[in-house]
Amino acid sequence: MSASRSHTTITDIGTVGIPVSDQDKALEFFTGTLGFDKRLDLRAGESFRWVTVAAPGAAVSVALIAAGGVGQDTGIRFMVPDAEAEHTAMRERGIEVGELLRWPGVPPMYEFKDPDGNRFEIVESAA
């Protein structure tokens, strides 16, 4: 092992942040439309608000950060037991979903967007 290589004490990912134009609107989408749980909603002064949501029982949360630059590919992959069933359910709830992709050797997956156009992937968990 190289002497210049540093070691980390990082053990997990706790929260990932996404830019949103309106935290209240984003909070409603994630909790009301997607069915996530609100984990935190704290204000620090007049101008800063820290809002996090997570899938029920998930270890990693999503911070809804008031910022410009919305409409990003977040790189976030949410796992589901049945991608086809979730795809149908999300479409029925009015969520903008992409085509359900199926390739040999790759779990079924598709893209969806939040109201700000931020893109996420749904991936079927391996059985």
Short mmCIF file of C-alpha atoms in Angstrom, two decimals:
data_model
loop_
_atom_site.label_atom_id
_atom_site.label_comp_id
_atom_site.label_asym_id
_atom_site.label_seq_id
_atom_site.Cartn_x
_atom_site.Cartn_y
_atom_site.Cartn_z
CA MET A 1 0.00 0.00 0.00
CA SER A 2 1.26 3.42 -0.94
CA ALA A 3 2.26 5.69 1.93
CA SER A 4 0.58 8.62 0.17
CA ARG A 5 -2.81 6.90 0.10
CA SER A 6 -5.12 8.31 2.72
CA HIS A 7 -7.68 6.28 4.62
CA THR A 8 -11.18 7.49 5.20
CA THR A 9 -13.47 7.15 8.15
CA ILE A 10 -16.49 7.56 5.88
CA THR A 11 -18.86 4.66 6.46
CA ASP A 12 -22.06 5.51 4.63
CA ILE A 13 -24.06 8.06 2.66
CA GLY A 14 -26.61 9.86 4.81
CA THR A 15 -28.18 12.45 2.51
CA VAL A 16 -27.93 13.48 -1.12
CA GLY A 17 -29.04 16.94 -2.20
CA ILE A 18 -31.03 18.03 -5.22
CA PRO A 19 -31.79 21.58 -6.36
CA VAL A 20 -35.43 22.63 -6.26
CA SER A 21 -37.07 25.92 -7.22
CA ASP A 22 -39.72 25.74 -4.47
CA GLN A 23 -39.15 23.65 -1.33
CA ASP A 24 -42.86 23.50 -0.44
CA LYS A 25 -43.78 22.29 -3.93
CA ALA A 26 -40.96 19.73 -3.88
CA LEU A 27 -41.93 18.56 -0.40
CA GLU A 28 -45.52 18.03 -1.56
CA PHE A 29 -44.35 16.05 -4.59
CA PHE A 30 -42.04 13.78 -2.61
CA THR A 31 -44.41 13.20 0.33
CA GLY A 32 -47.82 13.54 -1.31
CA THR A 33 -47.20 12.12 -4.79
CA LEU A 34 -44.30 9.72 -4.24
CA GLY A 35 -45.24 8.73 -0.69
CA PHE A 36 -41.90 9.53 0.95
CA ASP A 37 -41.59 10.47 4.62
CA LYS A 38 -40.58 13.98 5.69
CA ARG A 39 -37.50 13.54 7.87
CA LEU A 40 -36.55 17.14 8.65
CA ASP A 41 -37.93 20.60 8.00
CA LEU A 42 -35.85 23.16 9.88
CA ARG A 43 -35.33 26.89 9.46
CA ALA A 44 -32.17 28.75 10.33
CA GLY A 45 -33.01 32.42 10.22
CA GLU A 46 -35.17 33.97 7.53
CA SER A 47 -33.32 32.70 4.49
CA PHE A 48 -32.24 29.10 5.11
CA ARG A 49 -34.43 26.02 5.31
CA TRP A 50 -33.17 22.42 5.50
CA VAL A 51 -35.75 19.91 4.24
CA THR A 52 -35.10 16.17 3.88
CA VAL A 53 -37.33 13.34 2.71
CA ALA A 54 -36.80 9.61 2.34
CA ALA A 55 -38.54 6.50 1.11
CA PRO A 56 -40.21 4.77 4.09
CA GLY A 57 -37.55 2.84 6.00
CA ALA A 58 -34.67 4.06 3.79
CA ALA A 59 -31.30 4.85 5.34
CA VAL A 60 -30.41 7.56 2.80
CA SER A 61 -32.47 10.75 2.60
CA VAL A 62 -32.83 13.42 -0.09
CA ALA A 63 -32.30 17.08 0.81
CA LEU A 64 -34.52 19.51 -1.10
CA ILE A 65 -32.17 22.43 -1.55
CA ALA A 66 -33.55 25.82 -2.66
CA ALA A 67 -31.25 26.67 -5.55
CA GLY A 68 -31.03 27.56 -9.19
CA GLY A 69 -29.88 25.04 -11.72
CA VAL A 70 -32.90 22.74 -11.47
CA GLY A 71 -33.63 20.13 -14.13
CA GLN A 72 -30.54 18.07 -13.41
CA ASP A 73 -29.79 14.38 -13.82
CA THR A 74 -29.38 13.68 -10.12
CA GLY A 75 -27.71 10.31 -10.54
CA ILE A 76 -30.02 8.99 -7.81
CA ARG A 77 -31.34 5.46 -8.27
CA PHE A 78 -34.34 4.42 -6.19
CA MET A 79 -34.78 0.68 -5.75
CA VAL A 80 -38.16 -1.10 -6.05
CA PRO A 81 -39.15 -4.78 -5.92
CA ASP A 82 -41.15 -4.59 -9.18
CA ALA A 83 -40.22 -1.88 -11.71
CA GLU A 84 -43.18 -2.57 -14.00
CA ALA A 85 -45.73 -2.26 -11.18
CA GLU A 86 -44.12 0.95 -9.88
CA HIS A 87 -43.93 2.36 -13.43
CA THR A 88 -47.68 1.83 -13.84
CA ALA A 89 -48.47 3.25 -10.38
CA MET A 90 -46.34 6.37 -10.93
CA ARG A 91 -47.92 7.00 -14.33
CA GLU A 92 -51.38 6.68 -12.74
CA ARG A 93 -50.38 9.30 -10.13
CA GLY A 94 -49.45 11.72 -12.92
CA ILE A 95 -45.67 11.45 -12.58
CA GLU A 96 -43.69 11.96 -15.78
CA VAL A 97 -42.04 8.58 -16.40
CA GLY A 98 -39.85 7.35 -19.22
CA GLU A 99 -39.98 4.05 -21.06
CA LEU A 100 -39.53 0.89 -18.98
CA LEU A 101 -36.17 -0.42 -20.18
CA ARG A 102 -35.37 -4.13 -20.24
CA TRP A 103 -31.98 -5.41 -21.39
CA PRO A 104 -30.57 -8.93 -20.98
CA GLY A 105 -28.59 -9.20 -17.74
CA VAL A 106 -29.64 -5.76 -16.49
CA PRO A 107 -32.48 -5.12 -14.03
CA PRO A 108 -35.57 -3.36 -15.45
CA MET A 109 -35.40 0.41 -14.98
CA TYR A 110 -36.88 3.73 -16.05
CA GLU A 111 -36.45 7.44 -15.53
CA PHE A 112 -38.88 9.83 -13.86
CA LYS A 113 -38.89 13.56 -13.28
CA ASP A 114 -39.96 15.74 -10.38
CA PRO A 115 -41.86 19.01 -11.00
CA ASP A 116 -38.54 20.87 -11.48
CA GLY A 117 -37.44 18.43 -14.19
CA ASN A 118 -34.79 16.78 -12.01
CA ARG A 119 -34.27 13.24 -13.29
CA PHE A 120 -34.14 10.07 -11.19
CA GLU A 121 -34.00 6.37 -12.03
CA ILE A 122 -36.14 3.57 -10.68
CA VAL A 123 -34.29 0.23 -10.72
CA GLU A 124 -35.75 -3.17 -9.87
CA SER A 125 -33.92 -4.81 -6.95
CA ALA A 126 -32.27 -8.13 -7.69
CA ALA A 127 -34.40 -11.01 -6.44
#
